[in-house]
PDB file of C-alpha atoms in Angstrom:
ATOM      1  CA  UNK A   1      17.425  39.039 -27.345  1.00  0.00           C
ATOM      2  CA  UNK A   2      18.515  36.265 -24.453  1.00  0.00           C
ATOM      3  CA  UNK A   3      21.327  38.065 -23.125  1.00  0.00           C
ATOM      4  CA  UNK A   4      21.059  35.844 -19.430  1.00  0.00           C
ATOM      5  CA  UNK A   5      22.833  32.290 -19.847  1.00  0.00           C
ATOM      6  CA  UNK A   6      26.917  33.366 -18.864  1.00  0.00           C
ATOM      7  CA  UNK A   7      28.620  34.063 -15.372  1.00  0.00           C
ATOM      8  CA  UNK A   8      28.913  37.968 -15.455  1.00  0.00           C
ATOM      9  CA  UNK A   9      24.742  38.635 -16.523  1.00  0.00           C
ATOM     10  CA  UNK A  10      24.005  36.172 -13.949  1.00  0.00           C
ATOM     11  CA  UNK A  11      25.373  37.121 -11.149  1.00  0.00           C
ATOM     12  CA  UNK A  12      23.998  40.764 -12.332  1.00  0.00           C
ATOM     13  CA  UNK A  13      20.484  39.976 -12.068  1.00  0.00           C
ATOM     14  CA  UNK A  14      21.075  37.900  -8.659  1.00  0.00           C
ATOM     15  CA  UNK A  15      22.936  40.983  -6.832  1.00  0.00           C
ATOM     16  CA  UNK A  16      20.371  43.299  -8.392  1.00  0.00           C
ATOM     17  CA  UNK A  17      17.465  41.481  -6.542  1.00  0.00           C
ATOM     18  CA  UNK A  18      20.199  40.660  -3.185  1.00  0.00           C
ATOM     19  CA  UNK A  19      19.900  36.481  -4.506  1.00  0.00           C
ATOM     20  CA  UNK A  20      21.121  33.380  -4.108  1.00  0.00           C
ATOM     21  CA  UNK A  21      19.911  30.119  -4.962  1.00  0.00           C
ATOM     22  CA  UNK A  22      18.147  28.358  -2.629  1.00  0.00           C
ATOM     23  CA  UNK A  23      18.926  24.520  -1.385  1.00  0.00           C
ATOM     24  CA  UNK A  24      15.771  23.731  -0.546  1.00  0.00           C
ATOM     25  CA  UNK A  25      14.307  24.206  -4.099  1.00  0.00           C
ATOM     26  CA  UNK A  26      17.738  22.529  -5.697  1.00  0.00           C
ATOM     27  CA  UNK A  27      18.366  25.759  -7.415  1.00  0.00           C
ATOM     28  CA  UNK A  28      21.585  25.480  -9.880  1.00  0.00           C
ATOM     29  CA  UNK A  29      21.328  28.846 -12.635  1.00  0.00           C
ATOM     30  CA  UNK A  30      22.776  28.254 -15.979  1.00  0.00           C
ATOM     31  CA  UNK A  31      25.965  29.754 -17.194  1.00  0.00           C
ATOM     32  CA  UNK A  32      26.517  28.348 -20.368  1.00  0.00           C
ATOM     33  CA  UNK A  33      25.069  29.770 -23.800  1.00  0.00           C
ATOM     34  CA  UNK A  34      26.135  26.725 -25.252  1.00  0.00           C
ATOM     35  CA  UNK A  35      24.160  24.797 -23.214  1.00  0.00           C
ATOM     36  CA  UNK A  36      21.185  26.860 -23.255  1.00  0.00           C
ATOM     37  CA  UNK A  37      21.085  26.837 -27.587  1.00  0.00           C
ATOM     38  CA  UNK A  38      21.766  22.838 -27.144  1.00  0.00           C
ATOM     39  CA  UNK A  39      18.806  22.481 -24.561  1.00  0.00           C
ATOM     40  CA  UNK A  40      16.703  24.129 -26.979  1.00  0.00           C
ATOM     41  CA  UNK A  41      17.420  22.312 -30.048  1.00  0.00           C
ATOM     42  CA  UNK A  42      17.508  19.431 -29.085  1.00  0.00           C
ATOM     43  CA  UNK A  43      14.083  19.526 -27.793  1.00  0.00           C
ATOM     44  CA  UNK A  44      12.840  21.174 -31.266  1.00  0.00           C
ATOM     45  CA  UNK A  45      11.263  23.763 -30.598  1.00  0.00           C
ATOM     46  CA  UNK A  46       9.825  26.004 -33.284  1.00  0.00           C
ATOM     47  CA  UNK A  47       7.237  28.582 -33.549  1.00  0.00           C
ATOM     48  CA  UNK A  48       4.794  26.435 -33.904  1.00  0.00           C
ATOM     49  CA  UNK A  49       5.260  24.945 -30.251  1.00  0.00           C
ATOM     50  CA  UNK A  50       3.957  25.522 -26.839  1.00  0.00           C
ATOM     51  CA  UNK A  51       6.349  24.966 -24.027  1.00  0.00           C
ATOM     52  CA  UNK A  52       5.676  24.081 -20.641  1.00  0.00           C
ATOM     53  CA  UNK A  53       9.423  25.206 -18.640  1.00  0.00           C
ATOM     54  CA  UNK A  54       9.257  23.729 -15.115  1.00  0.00           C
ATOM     55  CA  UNK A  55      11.333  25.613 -12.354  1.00  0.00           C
ATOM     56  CA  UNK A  56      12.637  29.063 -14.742  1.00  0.00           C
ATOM     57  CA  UNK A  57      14.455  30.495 -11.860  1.00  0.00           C
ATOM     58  CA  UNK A  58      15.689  33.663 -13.547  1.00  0.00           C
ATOM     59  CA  UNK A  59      14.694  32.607 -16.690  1.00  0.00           C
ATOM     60  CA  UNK A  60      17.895  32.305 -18.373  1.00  0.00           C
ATOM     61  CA  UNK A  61      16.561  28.829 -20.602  1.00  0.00           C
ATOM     62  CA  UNK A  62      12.975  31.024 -20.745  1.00  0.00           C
ATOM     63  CA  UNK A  63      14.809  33.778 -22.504  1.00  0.00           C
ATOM     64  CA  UNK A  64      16.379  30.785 -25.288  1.00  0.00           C
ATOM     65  CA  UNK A  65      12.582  28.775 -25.049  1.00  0.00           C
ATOM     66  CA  UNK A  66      10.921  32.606 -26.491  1.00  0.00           C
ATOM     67  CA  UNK A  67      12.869  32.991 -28.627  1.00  0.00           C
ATOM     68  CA  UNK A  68      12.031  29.985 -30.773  1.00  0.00           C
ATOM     69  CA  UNK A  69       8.493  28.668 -29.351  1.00  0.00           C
ATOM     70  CA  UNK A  70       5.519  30.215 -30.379  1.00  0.00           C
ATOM     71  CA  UNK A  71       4.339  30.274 -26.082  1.00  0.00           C
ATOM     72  CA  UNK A  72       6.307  29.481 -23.152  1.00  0.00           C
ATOM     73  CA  UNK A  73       4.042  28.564 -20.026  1.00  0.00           C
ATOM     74  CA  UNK A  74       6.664  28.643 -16.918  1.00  0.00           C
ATOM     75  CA  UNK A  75       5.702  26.868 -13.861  1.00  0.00           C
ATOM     76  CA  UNK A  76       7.611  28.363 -10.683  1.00  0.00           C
ATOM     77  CA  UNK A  77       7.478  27.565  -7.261  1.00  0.00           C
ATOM     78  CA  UNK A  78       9.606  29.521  -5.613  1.00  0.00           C
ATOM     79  CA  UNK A  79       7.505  33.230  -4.901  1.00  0.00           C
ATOM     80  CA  UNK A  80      10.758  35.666  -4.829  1.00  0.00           C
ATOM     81  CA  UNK A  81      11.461  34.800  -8.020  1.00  0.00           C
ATOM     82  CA  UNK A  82       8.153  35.933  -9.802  1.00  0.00           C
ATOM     83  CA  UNK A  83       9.712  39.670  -9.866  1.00  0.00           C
ATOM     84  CA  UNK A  84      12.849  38.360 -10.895  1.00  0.00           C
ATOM     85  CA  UNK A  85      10.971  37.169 -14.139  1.00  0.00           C
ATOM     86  CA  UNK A  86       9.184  40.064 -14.565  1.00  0.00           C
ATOM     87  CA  UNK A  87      11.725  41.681 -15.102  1.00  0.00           C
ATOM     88  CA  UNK A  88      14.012  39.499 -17.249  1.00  0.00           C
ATOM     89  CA  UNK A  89      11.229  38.303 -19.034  1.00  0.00           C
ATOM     90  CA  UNK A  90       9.742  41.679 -19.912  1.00  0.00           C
ATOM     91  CA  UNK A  91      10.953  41.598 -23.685  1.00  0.00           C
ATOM     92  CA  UNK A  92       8.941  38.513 -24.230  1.00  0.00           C
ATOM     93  CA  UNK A  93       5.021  38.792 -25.012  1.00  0.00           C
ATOM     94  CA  UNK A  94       4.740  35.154 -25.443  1.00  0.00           C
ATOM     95  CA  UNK A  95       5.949  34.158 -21.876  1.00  0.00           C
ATOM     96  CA  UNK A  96       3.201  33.091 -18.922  1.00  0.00           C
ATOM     97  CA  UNK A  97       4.858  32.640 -15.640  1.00  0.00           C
ATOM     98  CA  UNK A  98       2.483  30.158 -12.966  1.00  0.00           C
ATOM     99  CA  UNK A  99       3.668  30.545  -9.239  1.00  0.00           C
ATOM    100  CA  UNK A 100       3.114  27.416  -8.486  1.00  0.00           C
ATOM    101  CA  UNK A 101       4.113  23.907  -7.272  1.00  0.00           C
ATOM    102  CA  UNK A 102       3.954  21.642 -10.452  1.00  0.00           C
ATOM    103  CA  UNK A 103       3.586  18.530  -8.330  1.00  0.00           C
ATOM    104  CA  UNK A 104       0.339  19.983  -7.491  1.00  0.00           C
ATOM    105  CA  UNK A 105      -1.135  21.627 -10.887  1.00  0.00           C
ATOM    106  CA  UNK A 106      -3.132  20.411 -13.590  1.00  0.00           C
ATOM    107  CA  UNK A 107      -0.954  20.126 -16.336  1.00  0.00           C
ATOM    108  CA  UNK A 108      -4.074  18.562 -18.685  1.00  0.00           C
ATOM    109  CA  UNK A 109      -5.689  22.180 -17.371  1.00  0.00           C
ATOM    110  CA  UNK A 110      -2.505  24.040 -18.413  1.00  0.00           C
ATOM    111  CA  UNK A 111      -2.365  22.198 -22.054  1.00  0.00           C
ATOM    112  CA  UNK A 112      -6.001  22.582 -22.689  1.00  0.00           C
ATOM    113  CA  UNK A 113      -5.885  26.630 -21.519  1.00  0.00           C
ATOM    114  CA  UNK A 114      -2.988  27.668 -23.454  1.00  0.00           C
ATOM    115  CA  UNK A 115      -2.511  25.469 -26.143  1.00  0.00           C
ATOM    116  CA  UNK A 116      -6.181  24.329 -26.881  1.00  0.00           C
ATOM    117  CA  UNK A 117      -5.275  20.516 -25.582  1.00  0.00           C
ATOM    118  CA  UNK A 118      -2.622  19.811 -28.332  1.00  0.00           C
ATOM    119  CA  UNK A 119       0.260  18.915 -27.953  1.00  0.00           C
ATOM    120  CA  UNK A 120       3.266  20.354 -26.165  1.00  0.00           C
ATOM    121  CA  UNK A 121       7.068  19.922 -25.174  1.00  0.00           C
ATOM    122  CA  UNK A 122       7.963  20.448 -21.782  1.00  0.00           C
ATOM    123  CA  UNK A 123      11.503  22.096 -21.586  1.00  0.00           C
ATOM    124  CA  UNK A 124      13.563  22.113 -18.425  1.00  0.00           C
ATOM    125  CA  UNK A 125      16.419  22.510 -15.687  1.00  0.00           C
ATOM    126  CA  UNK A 126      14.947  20.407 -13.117  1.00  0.00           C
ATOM    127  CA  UNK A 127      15.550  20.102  -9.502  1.00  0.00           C
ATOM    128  CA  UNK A 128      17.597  16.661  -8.806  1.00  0.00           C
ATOM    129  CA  UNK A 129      16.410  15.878  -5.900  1.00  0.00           C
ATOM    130  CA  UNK A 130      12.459  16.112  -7.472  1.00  0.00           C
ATOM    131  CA  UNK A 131      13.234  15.078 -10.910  1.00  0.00           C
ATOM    132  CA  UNK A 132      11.737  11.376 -10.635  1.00  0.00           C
ATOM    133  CA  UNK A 133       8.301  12.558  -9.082  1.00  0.00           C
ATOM    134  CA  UNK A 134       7.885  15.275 -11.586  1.00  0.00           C
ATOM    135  CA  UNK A 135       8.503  12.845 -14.475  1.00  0.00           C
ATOM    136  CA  UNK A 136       5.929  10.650 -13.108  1.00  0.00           C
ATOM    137  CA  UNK A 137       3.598  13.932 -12.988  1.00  0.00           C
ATOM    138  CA  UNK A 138       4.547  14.278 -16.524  1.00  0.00           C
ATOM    139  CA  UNK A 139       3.782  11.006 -17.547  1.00  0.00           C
ATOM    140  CA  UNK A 140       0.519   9.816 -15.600  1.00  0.00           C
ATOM    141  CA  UNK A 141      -1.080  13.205 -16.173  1.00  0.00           C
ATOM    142  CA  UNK A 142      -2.667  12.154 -18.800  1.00  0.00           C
ATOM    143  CA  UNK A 143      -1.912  15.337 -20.362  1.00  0.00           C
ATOM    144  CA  UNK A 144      -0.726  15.545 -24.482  1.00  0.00           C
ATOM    145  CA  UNK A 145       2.972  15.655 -24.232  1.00  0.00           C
ATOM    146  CA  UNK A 146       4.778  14.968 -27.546  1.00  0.00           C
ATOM    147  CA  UNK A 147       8.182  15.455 -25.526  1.00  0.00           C
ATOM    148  CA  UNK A 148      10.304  16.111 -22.165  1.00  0.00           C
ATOM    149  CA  UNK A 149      13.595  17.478 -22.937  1.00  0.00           C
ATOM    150  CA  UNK A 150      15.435  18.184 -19.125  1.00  0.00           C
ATOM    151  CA  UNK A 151      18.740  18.424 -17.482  1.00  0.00           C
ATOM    152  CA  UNK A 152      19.296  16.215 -14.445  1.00  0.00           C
ATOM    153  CA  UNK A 153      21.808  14.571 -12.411  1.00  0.00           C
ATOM    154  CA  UNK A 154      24.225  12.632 -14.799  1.00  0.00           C
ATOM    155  CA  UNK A 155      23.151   9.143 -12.902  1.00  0.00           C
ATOM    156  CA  UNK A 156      19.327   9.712 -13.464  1.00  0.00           C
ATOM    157  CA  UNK A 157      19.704  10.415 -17.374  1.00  0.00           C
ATOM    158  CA  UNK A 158      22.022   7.148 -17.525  1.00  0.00           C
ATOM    159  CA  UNK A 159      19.221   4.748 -15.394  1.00  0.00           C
ATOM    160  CA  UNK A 160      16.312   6.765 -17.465  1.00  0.00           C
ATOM    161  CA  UNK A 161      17.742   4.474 -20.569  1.00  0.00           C
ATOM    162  CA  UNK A 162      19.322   1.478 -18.487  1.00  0.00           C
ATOM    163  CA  UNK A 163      18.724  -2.037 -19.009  1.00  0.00           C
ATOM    164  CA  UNK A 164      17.780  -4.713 -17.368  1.00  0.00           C
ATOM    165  CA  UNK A 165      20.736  -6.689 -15.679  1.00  0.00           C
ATOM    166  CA  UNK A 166      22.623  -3.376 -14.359  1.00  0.00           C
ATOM    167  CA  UNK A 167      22.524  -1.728 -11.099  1.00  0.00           C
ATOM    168  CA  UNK A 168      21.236   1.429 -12.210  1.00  0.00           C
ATOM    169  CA  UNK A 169      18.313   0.245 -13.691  1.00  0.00           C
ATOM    170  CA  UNK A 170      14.673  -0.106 -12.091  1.00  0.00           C
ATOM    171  CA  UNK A 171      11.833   1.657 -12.069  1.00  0.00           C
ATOM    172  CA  UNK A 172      12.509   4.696 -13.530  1.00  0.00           C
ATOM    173  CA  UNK A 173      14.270   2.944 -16.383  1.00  0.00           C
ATOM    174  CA  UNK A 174      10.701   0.752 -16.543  1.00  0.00           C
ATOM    175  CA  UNK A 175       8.144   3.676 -16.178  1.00  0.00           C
ATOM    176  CA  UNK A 176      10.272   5.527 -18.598  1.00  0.00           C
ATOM    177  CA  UNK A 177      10.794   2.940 -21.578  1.00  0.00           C
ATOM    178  CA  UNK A 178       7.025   2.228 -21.036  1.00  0.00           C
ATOM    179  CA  UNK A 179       5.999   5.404 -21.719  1.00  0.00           C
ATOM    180  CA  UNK A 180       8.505   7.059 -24.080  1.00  0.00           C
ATOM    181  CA  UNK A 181      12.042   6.023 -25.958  1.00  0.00           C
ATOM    182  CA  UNK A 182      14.687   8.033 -24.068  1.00  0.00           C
ATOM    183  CA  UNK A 183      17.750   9.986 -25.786  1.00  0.00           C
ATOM    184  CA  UNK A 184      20.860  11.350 -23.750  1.00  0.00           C
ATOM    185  CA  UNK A 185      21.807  14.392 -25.971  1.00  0.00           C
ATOM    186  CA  UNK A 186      24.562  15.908 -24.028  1.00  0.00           C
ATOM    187  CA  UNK A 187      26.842  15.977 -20.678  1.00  0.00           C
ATOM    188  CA  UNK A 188      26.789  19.220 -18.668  1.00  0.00           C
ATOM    189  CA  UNK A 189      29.897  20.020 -16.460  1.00  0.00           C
ATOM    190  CA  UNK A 190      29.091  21.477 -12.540  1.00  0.00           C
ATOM    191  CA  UNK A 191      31.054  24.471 -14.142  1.00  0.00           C
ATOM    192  CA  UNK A 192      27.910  25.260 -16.546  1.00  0.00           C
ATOM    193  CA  UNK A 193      25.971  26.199 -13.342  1.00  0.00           C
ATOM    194  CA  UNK A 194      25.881  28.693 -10.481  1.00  0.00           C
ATOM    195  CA  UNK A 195      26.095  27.789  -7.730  1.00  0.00           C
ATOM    196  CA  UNK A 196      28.580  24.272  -9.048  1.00  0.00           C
ATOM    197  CA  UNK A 197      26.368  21.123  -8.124  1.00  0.00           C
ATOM    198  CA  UNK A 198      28.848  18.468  -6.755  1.00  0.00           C
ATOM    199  CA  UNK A 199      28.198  16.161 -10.011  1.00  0.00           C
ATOM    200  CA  UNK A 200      27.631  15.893 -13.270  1.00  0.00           C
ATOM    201  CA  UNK A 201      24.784  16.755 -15.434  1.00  0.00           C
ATOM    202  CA  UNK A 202      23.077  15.527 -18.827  1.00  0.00           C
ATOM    203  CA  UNK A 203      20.536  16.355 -20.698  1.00  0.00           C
ATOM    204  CA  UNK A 204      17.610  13.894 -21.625  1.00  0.00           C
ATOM    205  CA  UNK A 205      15.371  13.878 -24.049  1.00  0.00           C
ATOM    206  CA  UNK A 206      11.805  11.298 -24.027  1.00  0.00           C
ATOM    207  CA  UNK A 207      10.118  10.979 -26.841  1.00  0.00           C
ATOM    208  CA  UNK A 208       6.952  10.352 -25.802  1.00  0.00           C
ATOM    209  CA  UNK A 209       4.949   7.013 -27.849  1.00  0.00           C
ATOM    210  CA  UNK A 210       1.871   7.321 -28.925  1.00  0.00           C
ATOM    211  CA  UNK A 211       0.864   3.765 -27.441  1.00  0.00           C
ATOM    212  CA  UNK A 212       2.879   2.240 -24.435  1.00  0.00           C
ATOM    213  CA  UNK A 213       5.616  -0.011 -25.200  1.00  0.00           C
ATOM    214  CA  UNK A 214       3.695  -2.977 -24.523  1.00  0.00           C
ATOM    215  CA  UNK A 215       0.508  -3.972 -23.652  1.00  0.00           C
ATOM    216  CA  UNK A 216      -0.930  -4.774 -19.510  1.00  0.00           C
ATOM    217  CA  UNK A 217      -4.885  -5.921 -18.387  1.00  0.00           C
ATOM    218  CA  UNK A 218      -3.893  -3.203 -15.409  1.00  0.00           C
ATOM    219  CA  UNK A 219      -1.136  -0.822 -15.775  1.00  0.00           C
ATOM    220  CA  UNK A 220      -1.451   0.539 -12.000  1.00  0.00           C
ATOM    221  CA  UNK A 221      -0.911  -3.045 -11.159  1.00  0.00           C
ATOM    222  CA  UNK A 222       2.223  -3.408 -13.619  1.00  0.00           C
ATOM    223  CA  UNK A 223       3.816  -0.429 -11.464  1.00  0.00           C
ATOM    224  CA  UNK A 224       2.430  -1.524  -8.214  1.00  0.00           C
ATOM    225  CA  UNK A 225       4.581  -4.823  -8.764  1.00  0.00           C
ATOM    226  CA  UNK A 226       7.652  -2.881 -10.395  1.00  0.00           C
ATOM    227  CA  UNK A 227       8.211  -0.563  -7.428  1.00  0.00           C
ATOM    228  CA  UNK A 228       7.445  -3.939  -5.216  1.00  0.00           C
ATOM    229  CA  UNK A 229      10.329  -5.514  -6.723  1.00  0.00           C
ATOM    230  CA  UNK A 230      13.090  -2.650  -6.667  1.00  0.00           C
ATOM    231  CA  UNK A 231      12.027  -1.314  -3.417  1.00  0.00           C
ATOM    232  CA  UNK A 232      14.123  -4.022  -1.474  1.00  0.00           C
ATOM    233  CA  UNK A 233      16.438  -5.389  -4.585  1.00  0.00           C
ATOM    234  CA  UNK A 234      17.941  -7.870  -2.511  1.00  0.00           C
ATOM    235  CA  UNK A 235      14.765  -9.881  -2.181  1.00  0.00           C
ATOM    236  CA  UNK A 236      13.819 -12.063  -4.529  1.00  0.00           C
ATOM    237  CA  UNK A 237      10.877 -11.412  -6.752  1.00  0.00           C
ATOM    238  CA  UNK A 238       8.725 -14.234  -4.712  1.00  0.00           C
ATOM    239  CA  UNK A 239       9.182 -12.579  -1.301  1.00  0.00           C
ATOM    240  CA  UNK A 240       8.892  -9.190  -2.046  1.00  0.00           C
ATOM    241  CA  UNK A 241       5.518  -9.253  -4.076  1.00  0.00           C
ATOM    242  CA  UNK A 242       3.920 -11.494  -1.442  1.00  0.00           C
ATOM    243  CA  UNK A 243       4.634  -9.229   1.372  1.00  0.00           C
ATOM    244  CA  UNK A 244       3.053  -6.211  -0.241  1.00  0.00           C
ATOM    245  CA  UNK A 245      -0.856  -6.629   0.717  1.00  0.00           C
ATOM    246  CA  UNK A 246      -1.745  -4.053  -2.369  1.00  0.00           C
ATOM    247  CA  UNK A 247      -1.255  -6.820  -4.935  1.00  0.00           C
ATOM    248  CA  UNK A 248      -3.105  -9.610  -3.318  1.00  0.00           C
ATOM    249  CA  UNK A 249      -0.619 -12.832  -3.976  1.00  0.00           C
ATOM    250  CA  UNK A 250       1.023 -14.723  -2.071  1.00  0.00           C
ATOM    251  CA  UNK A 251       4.820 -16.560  -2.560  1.00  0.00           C
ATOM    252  CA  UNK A 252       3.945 -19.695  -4.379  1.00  0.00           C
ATOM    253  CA  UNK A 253       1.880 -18.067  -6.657  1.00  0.00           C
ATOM    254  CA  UNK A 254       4.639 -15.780  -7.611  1.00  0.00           C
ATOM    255  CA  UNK A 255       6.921 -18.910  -8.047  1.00  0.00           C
ATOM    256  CA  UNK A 256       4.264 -20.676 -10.449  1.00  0.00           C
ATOM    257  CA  UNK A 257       3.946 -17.231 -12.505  1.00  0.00           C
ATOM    258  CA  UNK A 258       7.922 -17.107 -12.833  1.00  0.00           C
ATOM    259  CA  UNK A 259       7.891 -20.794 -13.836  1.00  0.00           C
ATOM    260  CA  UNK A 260       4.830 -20.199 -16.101  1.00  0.00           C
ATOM    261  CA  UNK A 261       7.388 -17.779 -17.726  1.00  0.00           C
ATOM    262  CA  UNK A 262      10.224 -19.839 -17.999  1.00  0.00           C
ATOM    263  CA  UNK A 263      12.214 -17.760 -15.348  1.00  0.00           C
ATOM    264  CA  UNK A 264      13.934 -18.566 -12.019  1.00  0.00           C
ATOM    265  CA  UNK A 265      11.492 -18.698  -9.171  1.00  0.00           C
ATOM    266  CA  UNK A 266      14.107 -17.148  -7.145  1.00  0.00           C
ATOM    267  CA  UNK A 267      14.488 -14.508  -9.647  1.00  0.00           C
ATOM    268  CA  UNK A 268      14.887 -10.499  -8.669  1.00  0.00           C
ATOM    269  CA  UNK A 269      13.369  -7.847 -10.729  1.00  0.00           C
ATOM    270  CA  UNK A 270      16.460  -6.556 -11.973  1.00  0.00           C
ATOM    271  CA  UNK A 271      16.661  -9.502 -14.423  1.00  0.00           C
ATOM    272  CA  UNK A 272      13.149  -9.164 -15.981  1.00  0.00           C
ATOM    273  CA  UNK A 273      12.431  -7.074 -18.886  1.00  0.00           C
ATOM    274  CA  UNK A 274       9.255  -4.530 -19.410  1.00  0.00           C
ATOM    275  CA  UNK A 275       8.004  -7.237 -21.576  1.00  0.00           C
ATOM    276  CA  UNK A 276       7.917  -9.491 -18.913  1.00  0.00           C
ATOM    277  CA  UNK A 277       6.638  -7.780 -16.106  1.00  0.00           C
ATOM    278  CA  UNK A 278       3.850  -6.692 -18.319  1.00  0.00           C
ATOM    279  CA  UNK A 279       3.276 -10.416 -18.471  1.00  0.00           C
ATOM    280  CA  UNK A 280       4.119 -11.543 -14.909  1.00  0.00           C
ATOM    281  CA  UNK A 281       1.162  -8.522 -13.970  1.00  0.00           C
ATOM    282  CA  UNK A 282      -1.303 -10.106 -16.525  1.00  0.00           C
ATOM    283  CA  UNK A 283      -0.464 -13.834 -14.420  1.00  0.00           C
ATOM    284  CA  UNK A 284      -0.344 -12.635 -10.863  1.00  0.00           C
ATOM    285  CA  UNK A 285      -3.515 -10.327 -11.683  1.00  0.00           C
ATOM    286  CA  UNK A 286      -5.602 -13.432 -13.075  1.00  0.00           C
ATOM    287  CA  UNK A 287      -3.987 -15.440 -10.227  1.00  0.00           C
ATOM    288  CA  UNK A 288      -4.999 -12.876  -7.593  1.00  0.00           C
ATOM    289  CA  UNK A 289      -8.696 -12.549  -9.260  1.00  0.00           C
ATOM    290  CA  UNK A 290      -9.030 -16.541  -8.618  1.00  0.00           C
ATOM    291  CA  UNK A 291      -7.967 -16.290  -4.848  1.00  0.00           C
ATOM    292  CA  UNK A 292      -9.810 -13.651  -3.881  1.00  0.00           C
TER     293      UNK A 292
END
């Protein structure tokens, strides 16, 4: 039975094994039961699942994650910690732990070995300060995710599901509503965690589509121009596109595209919809093809 996930166990297993959580991996170990059971249901999981659990650290949400998936598949990078789960993990049969970076493994490889390449739910407490690459891993792997139900920093679950128009959103908000239809299911107080992160925390979940959200000739191009556009928000649309030699326009052909669409030609990306960069990608690409 998960009997990790409050102060007093915690801090057991950590003295046992002389611990503390490390900065440099963004460690923050869960306290809260409550939190644990909501993580869990709200990403579904049943017996019938296979979960991928990025970053276990002492596998207080892997303890909740066996007890109601049919296989957990934990992906750790942080070495010291594999004895750690060996040991609180022992009770669990259908638990694989991976010492490994998951920026750097196969996750198609991972589905395909332990759940036969159907598909799975990925589960987890993630890092903040790696949480945006990692859902990008998630998402342009390729691999068959039905869903990615994670805690991270309260700001990135509230610009995962912003808007255009708002300061928070850009391209996370775009990559994500391309790929999947996000859900904030909870907020998660600093004093749920161990050490007590200096903000607050939420817990996302991303229903993964089964098609994109809309349709683009060149979907690397589509993203190539979104992270163009919010890397310098300041700049219009016009300037900042033409100055990046990767998408092969120049200013006034941005301007005629924005026109074409019935938009400002000094217009910044922060205005423009996925629906419409989708389009403006389809112009600029047919645009760029007749240049060059």
């Amino acid at each position: 039975m998960a009997y990790l996930g409050n102060p007093a166990r915690t801090k057991e297993v950590l003295a046992k094994y002389g611990m503390s959580a490390k900065k440099k991996f963004g460690q923050n170990f869960l306290i809260d039961s409550g939190v644990l059971d909501g993580i869990v249901s709200a990403a579904g999981v049943t017996s019938d699942d296979c979960v991928l659990e990025i970053g276990p650290g002492i596998g207080s949400l892997t303890q909740y994650l066996a007890e109601s998936a049919g296989k957990v598949v934990a992906v750790e990078i942080d070495k010291t910690l594999i004895p750690v789960l060996a040991d609180t993990l022992s009770e669990y049969d259908n638990v694989t732990v991976i010492n490994e970076d998951v920026l750097k493994v196969d996750i198609d490889e991972i589905v395909k070995e332990y759940n036969g390449g159907k598909p799975i739910k990925v589960v987890a407490n993630l890092p903040y300060y790696i949480t945006t690459p990692i859902i990008m891993k998630l998402f342009e792997s390729g691999a068959p995710i039905e869903s990615i139900t994670v805690m991270v920093q309260k700001e990135v679950a509230d610009r995962m599901a912003m808007g255009p128009g708002n300061k928070d959103y850009g391209s996370l908000s775009l990559a994500v509503g391309y790929y999947a239809e996000a859900n904030e299911v909870m907020d998660v107080p600093p004093s749920s965690f161990i050490p007590q992160p200096g903000v607050g925390s939420a817990v996302v979940k991303l229903t993964r589509y089964s098609e994109p959200a809309v349709q683009v000739q060149d979907e690397k191009y589509m993203f190539e121009i979104i992270r163009t556009s919010f890397n310098q928000r300041r700049k219009t649309l016009s300037n900042s596109l033409a100055n990046n030699p990767a998408l092969r326009v120049s200013r006034q052909q941005v301007q005629d595209a924005l026109v074409e669409m019935g938009i400002d030609e000094k217009a910044r990306g922060e205005i423009l919809s996925l629906e419409q960069f989708a389009r403006l990608s389809d112009i600029l690409q047919r645009s760029s093809a007749m240049l060059n």
